[in-house]
Amino acid sequence: MDFNSSIRYVNERLQIDDCELEAIIAETGTPTYIYSLKRAGENYRRIRDLFAGPGARIHFSVKANGNLALLGALKEAGAGFDCVSGGEIYRVLQAGAAGEDIVFAGVGKTRAEIDFALESGVAWFNVENVAELDYINGAALEQGIDRARVALRLNPEVSAKTHPYMATGHGSAKFGLTADVIRQLWERQSRYSNIDFAGVHLHIGSQLGDIKATSAALDRLLELIRPHPQIRAINLGGGLPVAYRFGERAPALQDFAAAIAPRLAGYDLLLEPGRSIVADAGILVAEVLYVKRQAGQLFYVINASMAELLRPALYGAQHEIVPLLKTEGEAELAQVAGPVCESADVLARDRLMPPLRVGDKVAIMTAGAYGMTMASNYNARPRPAEVVVEESGDRWRVSRRRETWDNLTRSEV
Ligand SMILES: *Cc1c(COP(=O)(O)O)cnc(C)c1O
């Protein structure tokens, strides 16, 4: 990874598009997530242009970033949405999307969520349990919906090269249905009067490290659907990788496209990218609270933690951390830690950092995906503010206010 066309230094000051980050932070305070709508739109269009033939549709995976302003911008750009809960469907509808823009996935959809999804007119159900079909069928009948469109999610029994917590396609994973079960369901499809079994779904994991596993999973999927001409749509999920460390190169999206697109001639392709659209469009800005030297170590304690950005603690993820104002002086190995009372609350371990002083602001890079959506109130920390920089590049606004202590107790009775 590297700085990109939206997030980079200009005259030693970190900027997001045409906005100086110091100026934004002077008004909003820290910690604050900041997203470039321009960069997200560019990423969306790049993926669309690489993969999209006729009939193709890109559904942004809302679990990566549910910010309403961002969802609205992606909707304007033509994206659909991949939702994994009723709450995400609700968010997407609030952002101005229509039911037909939505695909609804998830291994544990509740009946209430299925009812809500049908009422909202979602385009597809990605189904992962046999019993789910009975419920969708009954609910569709009850609501007078002729046919609910279903893509059965194949568990291809293929292991993706990624972090174990991000792999979903191996046989022992809770996700999807085995090929045998899917074949049986297609044979018995007449039992489901109000379901249209028009698609098949596959998502073997996130941050996919190579194309081989995707390609092998696609082989299994194509073999499965060959005898079933009613299958018109193939949803290949998300998982397109991004680089997090300076100098790191993720497998090129072009290579995924080249391995996938030519084999899908005649089918409608659906994709559900999340990370690859928003990760490098966002940063989390924090402030140095303390500088401490102890037991031969240099600690920078900052006011962002695992509560605001869980990925380092959850996955051992490594995000680059850079000062908003480039500093002189020699880099030194440091631990960049948050204030939360957990030893896992270290955002960067043994990292070469430029010299920082109390009050300096830093940007945690590539934080646009699985950042705010995974944020919690652990240690009674109010969740951070979110800022979006408009696509024009020269205007920004707070799209979500920082939570207050009142937010922490408001729901308690
Ligand atoms: C998480 C998820 C995605 C998005 O994955 P990314 O790695 O962010 O692209 C897409 N589809 C499904 C079913 C998912 O669970």
CSV table of C-alpha atoms and ligand atoms in Angstrom, one decimal:
chain,number,residue,atom,x,y,z
A,1,MET,CA,0.0,0.0,0.0
A,2,ASP,CA,0.9,3.6,-0.3
A,3,PHE,CA,-0.7,6.9,0.2
A,4,ASN,CA,-3.3,7.3,-2.5
A,5,SER,CA,-4.7,10.1,-4.7
A,6,SER,CA,-7.1,11.1,-1.9
A,7,ILE,CA,-5.0,10.6,1.3
A,8,ARG,CA,-1.5,11.9,1.1
A,9,TYR,CA,0.9,14.6,2.3
A,10,VAL,CA,0.9,18.0,0.6
A,11,ASN,CA,3.6,20.3,1.9
A,12,GLU,CA,4.3,17.9,4.8
A,13,ARG,CA,0.7,18.1,5.9
A,14,LEU,CA,-1.6,15.1,5.6
A,15,GLN,CA,-4.6,15.9,3.5
A,16,ILE,CA,-7.8,14.1,2.5
A,17,ASP,CA,-8.7,15.3,-1.0
A,18,ASP,CA,-8.4,19.1,-0.8
A,19,CYS,CA,-9.1,19.3,2.9
A,20,GLU,CA,-6.3,19.6,5.5
A,21,LEU,CA,-6.8,17.1,8.2
A,22,GLU,CA,-5.5,19.4,10.9
A,23,ALA,CA,-8.2,21.9,10.0
A,24,ILE,CA,-10.9,19.2,10.2
A,25,ILE,CA,-9.7,17.9,13.5
A,26,ALA,CA,-9.4,21.4,15.0
A,27,GLU,CA,-13.2,21.5,14.7
A,28,THR,CA,-14.2,17.9,15.4
A,29,GLY,CA,-11.6,16.8,18.0
A,30,THR,CA,-10.4,13.2,18.2
A,31,PRO,CA,-10.8,10.3,17.8
A,32,THR,CA,-12.6,10.7,14.5
A,33,TYR,CA,-13.1,8.6,11.4
A,34,ILE,CA,-12.8,10.5,8.2
A,35,TYR,CA,-13.8,9.1,4.8
A,36,SER,CA,-13.2,10.3,1.3
A,37,LEU,CA,-16.4,9.8,-0.7
A,38,LYS,CA,-14.3,10.5,-3.8
A,39,ARG,CA,-11.9,7.6,-3.2
A,40,ALA,CA,-14.8,5.2,-2.3
A,41,GLY,CA,-16.6,6.1,-5.5
A,42,GLU,CA,-13.4,5.6,-7.5
A,43,ASN,CA,-12.8,2.2,-5.9
A,44,TYR,CA,-16.5,1.2,-6.6
A,45,ARG,CA,-16.2,2.3,-10.3
A,46,ARG,CA,-12.9,0.5,-10.8
A,47,ILE,CA,-14.4,-2.8,-9.5
A,48,ARG,CA,-17.5,-2.3,-11.5
A,49,ASP,CA,-15.6,-1.7,-14.7
A,50,LEU,CA,-13.3,-4.7,-14.1
A,51,PHE,CA,-16.0,-7.2,-13.4
A,52,ALA,CA,-19.2,-5.8,-14.8
A,53,GLY,CA,-20.5,-7.3,-18.0
A,54,PRO,CA,-24.2,-7.1,-19.0
A,55,GLY,CA,-26.3,-8.1,-16.0
A,56,ALA,CA,-23.6,-7.7,-13.5
A,57,ARG,CA,-24.2,-5.8,-10.3
A,58,ILE,CA,-21.9,-4.7,-7.4
A,59,HIS,CA,-23.5,-4.8,-4.0
A,60,PHE,CA,-21.4,-3.0,-1.4
A,61,SER,CA,-21.1,-5.0,1.8
A,62,VAL,CA,-22.6,-2.8,4.5
A,63,LYS,CA,-20.9,-4.6,7.3
A,64,ALA,CA,-17.6,-3.0,6.2
A,65,ASN,CA,-19.0,0.5,6.7
A,66,GLY,CA,-22.6,1.5,7.4
A,67,ASN,CA,-22.1,5.3,7.4
A,68,LEU,CA,-25.3,6.8,5.9
A,69,ALA,CA,-23.5,9.5,3.9
A,70,LEU,CA,-21.2,6.9,2.4
A,71,LEU,CA,-24.1,4.5,1.6
A,72,GLY,CA,-25.9,7.4,-0.1
A,73,ALA,CA,-22.9,8.3,-2.2
A,74,LEU,CA,-22.5,4.7,-3.3
A,75,LYS,CA,-26.2,4.4,-4.1
A,76,GLU,CA,-25.8,7.6,-6.3
A,77,ALA,CA,-22.9,5.9,-8.0
A,78,GLY,CA,-25.1,2.9,-8.9
A,79,ALA,CA,-24.2,0.4,-6.2
A,80,GLY,CA,-26.5,-2.1,-4.6
A,81,PHE,CA,-26.0,-3.3,-1.1
A,82,ASP,CA,-25.2,-6.6,0.7
A,83,CYS,CA,-26.9,-6.7,4.1
A,84,VAL,CA,-26.4,-9.3,6.8
A,85,SER,CA,-29.1,-8.2,9.2
A,86,GLY,CA,-32.5,-6.5,9.4
A,87,GLY,CA,-30.6,-3.5,10.9
A,88,GLU,CA,-28.4,-3.2,7.9
A,89,ILE,CA,-31.4,-3.4,5.6
A,90,TYR,CA,-32.9,-0.6,7.7
A,91,ARG,CA,-29.8,1.5,7.4
A,92,VAL,CA,-29.6,1.0,3.6
A,93,LEU,CA,-33.3,2.0,3.2
A,94,GLN,CA,-32.6,5.1,5.4
A,95,ALA,CA,-29.8,6.0,3.0
A,96,GLY,CA,-32.2,6.1,0.2
A,97,ALA,CA,-31.8,2.7,-1.4
A,98,ALA,CA,-34.7,0.6,-2.6
A,99,GLY,CA,-35.4,-3.0,-1.7
A,100,GLU,CA,-34.5,-4.1,-5.2
A,101,ASP,CA,-31.0,-2.8,-4.6
A,102,ILE,CA,-30.5,-5.2,-1.6
A,103,VAL,CA,-29.2,-8.8,-1.3
A,104,PHE,CA,-29.8,-10.3,2.1
A,105,ALA,CA,-27.3,-12.8,3.5
A,106,GLY,CA,-26.6,-14.3,6.8
A,107,VAL,CA,-26.3,-17.7,8.6
A,108,GLY,CA,-28.8,-16.8,11.3
A,109,LYS,CA,-31.6,-14.7,9.8
A,110,THR,CA,-34.5,-14.4,12.3
A,111,ARG,CA,-38.1,-14.8,11.2
A,112,ALA,CA,-38.7,-11.1,11.9
A,113,GLU,CA,-35.8,-10.2,9.7
A,114,ILE,CA,-37.0,-12.4,6.9
A,115,ASP,CA,-40.5,-10.8,7.2
A,116,PHE,CA,-39.0,-7.3,7.1
A,117,ALA,CA,-36.8,-8.2,4.1
A,118,LEU,CA,-39.8,-9.5,2.1
A,119,GLU,CA,-41.9,-6.5,3.0
A,120,SER,CA,-39.0,-4.3,1.8
A,121,GLY,CA,-38.8,-6.2,-1.5
A,122,VAL,CA,-35.2,-7.3,-1.3
A,123,ALA,CA,-33.8,-8.6,-4.6
A,124,TRP,CA,-32.2,-11.7,-3.3
A,125,PHE,CA,-32.1,-14.0,-0.2
A,126,ASN,CA,-28.7,-15.7,0.1
A,127,VAL,CA,-29.8,-18.8,1.9
A,128,GLU,CA,-27.6,-20.8,4.3
A,129,ASN,CA,-30.0,-23.1,6.1
A,130,VAL,CA,-32.5,-25.6,4.7
A,131,ALA,CA,-35.1,-24.6,7.3
A,132,GLU,CA,-34.8,-20.9,6.2
A,133,LEU,CA,-36.4,-21.9,2.9
A,134,ASP,CA,-39.6,-23.1,4.6
A,135,TYR,CA,-39.9,-19.9,6.4
A,136,ILE,CA,-39.2,-17.7,3.4
A,137,ASN,CA,-41.7,-19.7,1.4
A,138,GLY,CA,-44.4,-19.5,4.0
A,139,ALA,CA,-43.8,-15.8,4.6
A,140,ALA,CA,-43.9,-15.0,0.9
A,141,LEU,CA,-47.1,-16.9,0.5
A,142,GLU,CA,-48.6,-15.0,3.5
A,143,GLN,CA,-47.5,-11.6,2.1
A,144,GLY,CA,-48.8,-12.5,-1.4
A,145,ILE,CA,-45.4,-12.4,-2.9
A,146,ASP,CA,-45.4,-14.6,-6.0
A,147,ARG,CA,-41.8,-15.7,-5.9
A,148,ALA,CA,-39.0,-14.7,-3.5
A,149,ARG,CA,-35.7,-14.9,-5.3
A,150,VAL,CA,-33.1,-17.2,-3.6
A,151,ALA,CA,-29.5,-17.9,-4.1
A,152,LEU,CA,-28.3,-21.0,-2.2
A,153,ARG,CA,-24.9,-20.3,-0.6
A,154,LEU,CA,-22.4,-23.0,-1.5
A,155,ASN,CA,-19.9,-24.1,1.1
A,156,PRO,CA,-17.3,-25.2,-1.5
A,157,GLU,CA,-15.1,-26.9,1.1
A,158,VAL,CA,-12.2,-24.8,0.0
A,159,SER,CA,-9.8,-23.1,2.4
A,160,ALA,CA,-9.0,-19.5,1.5
A,161,LYS,CA,-5.5,-18.2,2.2
A,162,THR,CA,-6.4,-15.6,4.8
A,163,HIS,CA,-6.6,-15.1,8.5
A,164,PRO,CA,-8.5,-18.0,10.1
A,165,TYR,CA,-11.2,-15.6,11.4
A,166,MET,CA,-11.7,-14.3,7.9
A,167,ALA,CA,-12.1,-17.7,6.1
A,168,THR,CA,-15.6,-18.9,5.5
A,169,GLY,CA,-15.4,-21.5,2.7
A,170,HIS,CA,-13.8,-24.5,4.4
A,171,GLY,CA,-16.0,-27.6,5.1
A,172,SER,CA,-16.1,-27.1,8.9
A,173,ALA,CA,-17.2,-23.4,8.7
A,174,LYS,CA,-20.7,-22.6,9.8
A,175,PHE,CA,-21.4,-20.9,6.4
A,176,GLY,CA,-23.3,-22.1,3.4
A,177,LEU,CA,-24.7,-25.5,2.4
A,178,THR,CA,-22.7,-28.4,0.9
A,179,ALA,CA,-23.1,-29.2,-2.7
A,180,ASP,CA,-25.1,-32.4,-1.9
A,181,VAL,CA,-27.6,-30.5,0.1
A,182,ILE,CA,-28.0,-27.9,-2.7
A,183,ARG,CA,-28.5,-30.6,-5.3
A,184,GLN,CA,-31.2,-32.2,-3.2
A,185,LEU,CA,-32.9,-28.8,-2.7
A,186,TRP,CA,-32.9,-28.1,-6.4
A,187,GLU,CA,-34.4,-31.6,-7.1
A,188,ARG,CA,-37.2,-30.8,-4.6
A,189,GLN,CA,-37.8,-27.2,-5.6
A,190,SER,CA,-41.4,-27.8,-6.6
A,191,ARG,CA,-42.2,-28.2,-2.9
A,192,TYR,CA,-41.4,-24.5,-2.5
A,193,SER,CA,-44.3,-22.8,-4.3
A,194,ASN,CA,-43.2,-19.2,-3.6
A,195,ILE,CA,-39.5,-19.4,-4.1
A,196,ASP,CA,-37.5,-18.9,-7.3
A,197,PHE,CA,-34.3,-20.8,-7.1
A,198,ALA,CA,-32.6,-18.6,-9.6
A,199,GLY,CA,-29.1,-18.2,-8.2
A,200,VAL,CA,-26.2,-19.6,-6.3
A,201,HIS,CA,-23.9,-17.8,-3.9
A,202,LEU,CA,-20.3,-18.2,-2.8
A,203,HIS,CA,-18.1,-16.2,-0.4
A,204,ILE,CA,-15.0,-18.0,0.8
A,205,GLY,CA,-13.6,-15.3,3.0
A,206,SER,CA,-12.2,-11.8,3.3
A,207,GLN,CA,-8.8,-10.4,2.5
A,208,LEU,CA,-8.2,-13.3,0.1
A,209,GLY,CA,-4.4,-13.8,-0.2
A,210,ASP,CA,-4.4,-15.5,-3.6
A,211,ILE,CA,-6.7,-16.3,-6.5
A,212,LYS,CA,-6.2,-20.1,-6.4
A,213,ALA,CA,-8.8,-20.8,-3.7
A,214,THR,CA,-11.4,-18.5,-5.4
A,215,SER,CA,-10.7,-20.2,-8.7
A,216,ALA,CA,-11.1,-23.7,-7.1
A,217,ALA,CA,-14.3,-22.7,-5.4
A,218,LEU,CA,-15.6,-21.3,-8.7
A,219,ASP,CA,-14.8,-24.7,-10.4
A,220,ARG,CA,-16.9,-26.5,-7.8
A,221,LEU,CA,-19.7,-24.0,-8.2
A,222,LEU,CA,-19.7,-24.3,-12.0
A,223,GLU,CA,-19.7,-28.1,-11.8
A,224,LEU,CA,-22.7,-27.9,-9.4
A,225,ILE,CA,-24.8,-25.7,-11.6
A,226,ARG,CA,-24.0,-27.1,-15.0
A,227,PRO,CA,-27.0,-29.6,-15.0
A,228,HIS,CA,-29.4,-26.8,-13.7
A,229,PRO,CA,-30.2,-24.3,-16.4
A,230,GLN,CA,-32.7,-22.4,-14.2
A,231,ILE,CA,-29.6,-21.0,-12.4
A,232,ARG,CA,-29.1,-17.6,-14.1
A,233,ALA,CA,-27.2,-15.7,-11.5
A,234,ILE,CA,-23.9,-16.3,-9.7
A,235,ASN,CA,-23.0,-14.3,-6.7
A,236,LEU,CA,-19.3,-14.5,-5.8
A,237,GLY,CA,-19.5,-12.6,-2.6
A,238,GLY,CA,-16.7,-10.2,-1.5
A,239,GLY,CA,-13.2,-10.8,-0.2
A,240,LEU,CA,-11.1,-8.8,-2.7
A,241,PRO,CA,-7.9,-7.9,-0.8
A,242,VAL,CA,-6.3,-4.6,0.0
A,243,ALA,CA,-2.8,-3.9,1.2
A,244,TYR,CA,-2.4,-2.5,4.7
A,245,ARG,CA,1.4,-2.0,5.1
A,246,PHE,CA,3.6,0.4,3.2
A,247,GLY,CA,5.2,-1.5,0.4
A,248,GLU,CA,2.9,-4.5,0.6
A,249,ARG,CA,1.2,-5.5,-2.6
A,250,ALA,CA,-2.2,-7.3,-2.4
A,251,PRO,CA,-3.1,-9.6,-5.3
A,252,ALA,CA,-4.3,-7.4,-8.2
A,253,LEU,CA,-8.0,-7.0,-8.7
A,254,GLN,CA,-7.3,-7.4,-12.4
A,255,ASP,CA,-6.0,-10.9,-11.7
A,256,PHE,CA,-9.2,-11.8,-9.9
A,257,ALA,CA,-11.3,-10.4,-12.7
A,258,ALA,CA,-9.2,-12.3,-15.3
A,259,ALA,CA,-9.6,-15.6,-13.4
A,260,ILE,CA,-13.4,-15.1,-12.9
A,261,ALA,CA,-15.1,-13.1,-15.6
A,262,PRO,CA,-14.4,-15.2,-18.7
A,263,ARG,CA,-15.8,-18.3,-17.0
A,264,LEU,CA,-19.2,-16.7,-16.3
A,265,ALA,CA,-20.3,-16.0,-19.8
A,266,GLY,CA,-24.1,-16.4,-20.0
A,267,TYR,CA,-24.6,-15.8,-16.3
A,268,ASP,CA,-25.5,-12.6,-14.4
A,269,LEU,CA,-22.6,-11.9,-12.0
A,270,LEU,CA,-23.2,-10.4,-8.6
A,271,LEU,CA,-20.4,-9.3,-6.3
A,272,GLU,CA,-20.4,-8.1,-2.7
A,273,PRO,CA,-17.1,-6.2,-2.1
A,274,GLY,CA,-16.8,-4.3,1.1
A,275,ARG,CA,-13.2,-3.8,2.1
A,276,SER,CA,-11.9,-3.1,-1.4
A,277,ILE,CA,-14.3,-0.2,-1.8
A,278,VAL,CA,-13.8,1.6,1.6
A,279,ALA,CA,-10.7,0.5,3.4
A,280,ASP,CA,-8.3,2.9,1.8
A,281,ALA,CA,-10.9,5.7,1.6
A,282,GLY,CA,-10.9,6.1,5.4
A,283,ILE,CA,-8.6,6.9,8.3
A,284,LEU,CA,-9.0,7.2,12.1
A,285,VAL,CA,-7.4,10.3,13.5
A,286,ALA,CA,-6.2,10.1,17.1
A,287,GLU,CA,-4.0,12.2,19.5
A,288,VAL,CA,-1.0,11.3,21.5
A,289,LEU,CA,-1.9,11.4,25.3
A,290,TYR,CA,1.3,10.1,26.8
A,291,VAL,CA,4.8,9.2,25.9
A,292,LYS,CA,6.3,6.7,28.2
A,293,ARG,CA,9.6,4.9,28.3
A,294,GLN,CA,9.5,1.7,30.4
A,295,ALA,CA,11.4,-1.6,30.5
A,296,GLY,CA,13.4,-0.5,27.5
A,297,GLN,CA,10.2,0.2,25.5
A,298,LEU,CA,8.8,3.4,24.0
A,299,PHE,CA,5.0,3.6,24.4
A,300,TYR,CA,2.9,6.1,22.6
A,301,VAL,CA,-0.5,6.1,24.4
A,302,ILE,CA,-3.1,7.5,22.0
A,303,ASN,CA,-6.8,8.3,22.5
A,304,ALA,CA,-7.9,5.6,20.0
A,305,SER,CA,-8.1,2.0,21.1
A,306,MET,CA,-9.5,-1.4,20.4
A,307,ALA,CA,-13.0,0.1,21.2
A,308,GLU,CA,-12.7,2.4,18.2
A,309,LEU,CA,-10.7,0.1,15.9
A,310,LEU,CA,-10.8,-3.6,16.8
A,311,ARG,CA,-8.9,-5.1,13.9
A,312,PRO,CA,-5.4,-5.1,15.5
A,313,ALA,CA,-6.7,-6.9,18.6
A,314,LEU,CA,-9.1,-9.2,16.7
A,315,TYR,CA,-7.0,-10.2,13.8
A,316,GLY,CA,-3.5,-9.0,14.6
A,317,ALA,CA,-4.1,-6.6,11.7
A,318,GLN,CA,-1.4,-4.0,11.1
A,319,HIS,CA,-2.4,-0.5,10.1
A,320,GLU,CA,0.2,2.1,9.3
A,321,ILE,CA,0.1,5.1,11.7
A,322,VAL,CA,1.5,8.4,10.5
A,323,PRO,CA,1.6,11.9,12.0
A,324,LEU,CA,-0.7,14.6,10.5
A,325,LEU,CA,2.3,16.9,10.3
A,326,LYS,CA,5.4,15.3,9.1
A,327,THR,CA,8.0,15.4,11.8
A,328,GLU,CA,11.8,15.7,11.7
A,329,GLY,CA,14.0,13.3,13.6
A,330,GLU,CA,14.9,9.7,13.7
A,331,ALA,CA,12.3,6.9,13.7
A,332,GLU,CA,12.4,4.7,16.7
A,333,LEU,CA,10.8,1.3,17.6
A,334,ALA,CA,7.6,2.0,19.6
A,335,GLN,CA,4.4,0.4,20.8
A,336,VAL,CA,1.3,2.5,19.9
A,337,ALA,CA,-1.2,1.6,22.6
A,338,GLY,CA,-4.8,2.6,23.4
A,339,PRO,CA,-6.1,3.5,26.9
A,340,VAL,CA,-8.3,0.4,27.2
A,341,CYS,CA,-7.6,-2.0,30.1
A,342,GLU,CA,-6.6,-5.0,27.9
A,343,SER,CA,-3.1,-6.1,26.9
A,344,ALA,CA,-4.6,-6.7,23.4
A,345,ASP,CA,-5.2,-3.0,23.2
A,346,VAL,CA,-2.0,-2.2,21.2
A,347,LEU,CA,-2.6,-0.7,17.8
A,348,ALA,CA,0.9,-1.2,16.5
A,349,ARG,CA,3.6,-3.3,18.1
A,350,ASP,CA,7.4,-2.9,17.6
A,351,ARG,CA,6.7,-0.3,14.9
A,352,LEU,CA,9.3,2.2,13.6
A,353,MET,CA,7.6,5.5,14.5
A,354,PRO,CA,8.8,9.1,13.9
A,355,PRO,CA,9.3,11.0,17.2
A,356,LEU,CA,5.9,12.1,18.6
A,357,ARG,CA,5.0,14.5,21.4
A,358,VAL,CA,2.0,14.8,23.6
A,359,GLY,CA,-0.8,16.4,21.6
A,360,ASP,CA,0.5,15.4,18.2
A,361,LYS,CA,-2.2,14.0,15.9
A,362,VAL,CA,-1.8,10.7,14.1
A,363,ALA,CA,-3.8,9.0,11.3
A,364,ILE,CA,-4.4,5.3,11.5
A,365,MET,CA,-4.4,4.4,7.8
A,366,THR,CA,-6.7,2.1,5.8
A,367,ALA,CA,-9.3,2.3,8.5
A,368,GLY,CA,-12.4,2.8,6.3
A,369,ALA,CA,-13.5,-0.9,6.4
A,370,TYR,CA,-14.4,-2.8,9.6
A,371,GLY,CA,-13.5,0.2,11.7
A,372,MET,CA,-16.5,2.1,12.9
A,373,THR,CA,-18.8,-0.9,12.3
A,374,MET,CA,-16.9,-2.9,14.8
A,375,ALA,CA,-16.5,-0.1,17.3
A,376,SER,CA,-17.9,-0.7,20.8
A,377,ASN,CA,-18.5,1.2,24.0
A,378,TYR,CA,-16.0,-1.0,25.9
A,379,ASN,CA,-14.6,0.8,28.9
A,380,ALA,CA,-17.6,3.2,28.5
A,381,ARG,CA,-15.9,4.9,25.7
A,382,PRO,CA,-18.4,7.0,23.5
A,383,ARG,CA,-18.0,6.0,19.9
A,384,PRO,CA,-16.1,8.4,17.7
A,385,ALA,CA,-17.4,11.0,15.3
A,386,GLU,CA,-17.5,10.3,11.6
A,387,VAL,CA,-16.6,12.9,8.9
A,388,VAL,CA,-17.1,12.6,5.2
A,389,VAL,CA,-15.3,14.6,2.6
A,390,GLU,CA,-17.7,15.3,-0.2
A,391,GLU,CA,-16.9,14.0,-3.7
A,392,SER,CA,-16.0,17.6,-4.8
A,393,GLY,CA,-13.0,17.1,-2.5
A,394,ASP,CA,-13.1,20.6,-1.0
A,395,ARG,CA,-16.0,20.3,1.4
A,396,TRP,CA,-16.4,18.1,4.5
A,397,ARG,CA,-19.1,17.6,7.1
A,398,VAL,CA,-19.7,15.7,10.3
A,399,SER,CA,-22.0,12.8,9.2
A,400,ARG,CA,-22.2,11.3,12.6
A,401,ARG,CA,-21.8,13.1,15.8
A,402,ARG,CA,-19.4,11.9,18.5
A,403,GLU,CA,-21.3,10.0,21.1
A,404,THR,CA,-21.7,11.5,24.6
A,405,TRP,CA,-21.8,10.1,28.1
A,406,ASP,CA,-25.5,10.5,27.9
A,407,ASN,CA,-25.6,8.0,25.0
A,408,LEU,CA,-23.9,5.5,27.3
A,409,THR,CA,-26.7,5.4,29.8
A,410,ARG,CA,-29.7,6.5,27.9
A,411,SER,CA,-31.2,3.1,27.2
A,412,GLU,CA,-30.9,1.8,30.7
A,413,VAL,CA,-34.1,1.6,32.7
B,1,LIG,C1,-18.2,-9.9,4.8
B,1,LIG,C2,-18.8,-10.4,3.5
B,1,LIG,C3,-18.6,-9.7,2.3
B,1,LIG,C4,-17.6,-8.6,2.2
B,1,LIG,O1,-16.3,-9.0,2.3
B,1,LIG,P1,-15.1,-8.0,2.0
B,1,LIG,O2,-13.9,-8.8,2.3
B,1,LIG,O3,-15.3,-6.8,2.9
B,1,LIG,O4,-15.2,-7.7,0.6
B,1,LIG,C5,-19.3,-10.1,1.2
B,1,LIG,N1,-20.2,-11.1,1.3
B,1,LIG,C6,-20.4,-11.8,2.4
B,1,LIG,C7,-21.4,-12.9,2.4
B,1,LIG,C8,-19.8,-11.5,3.6
B,1,LIG,O5,-20.0,-12.2,4.7
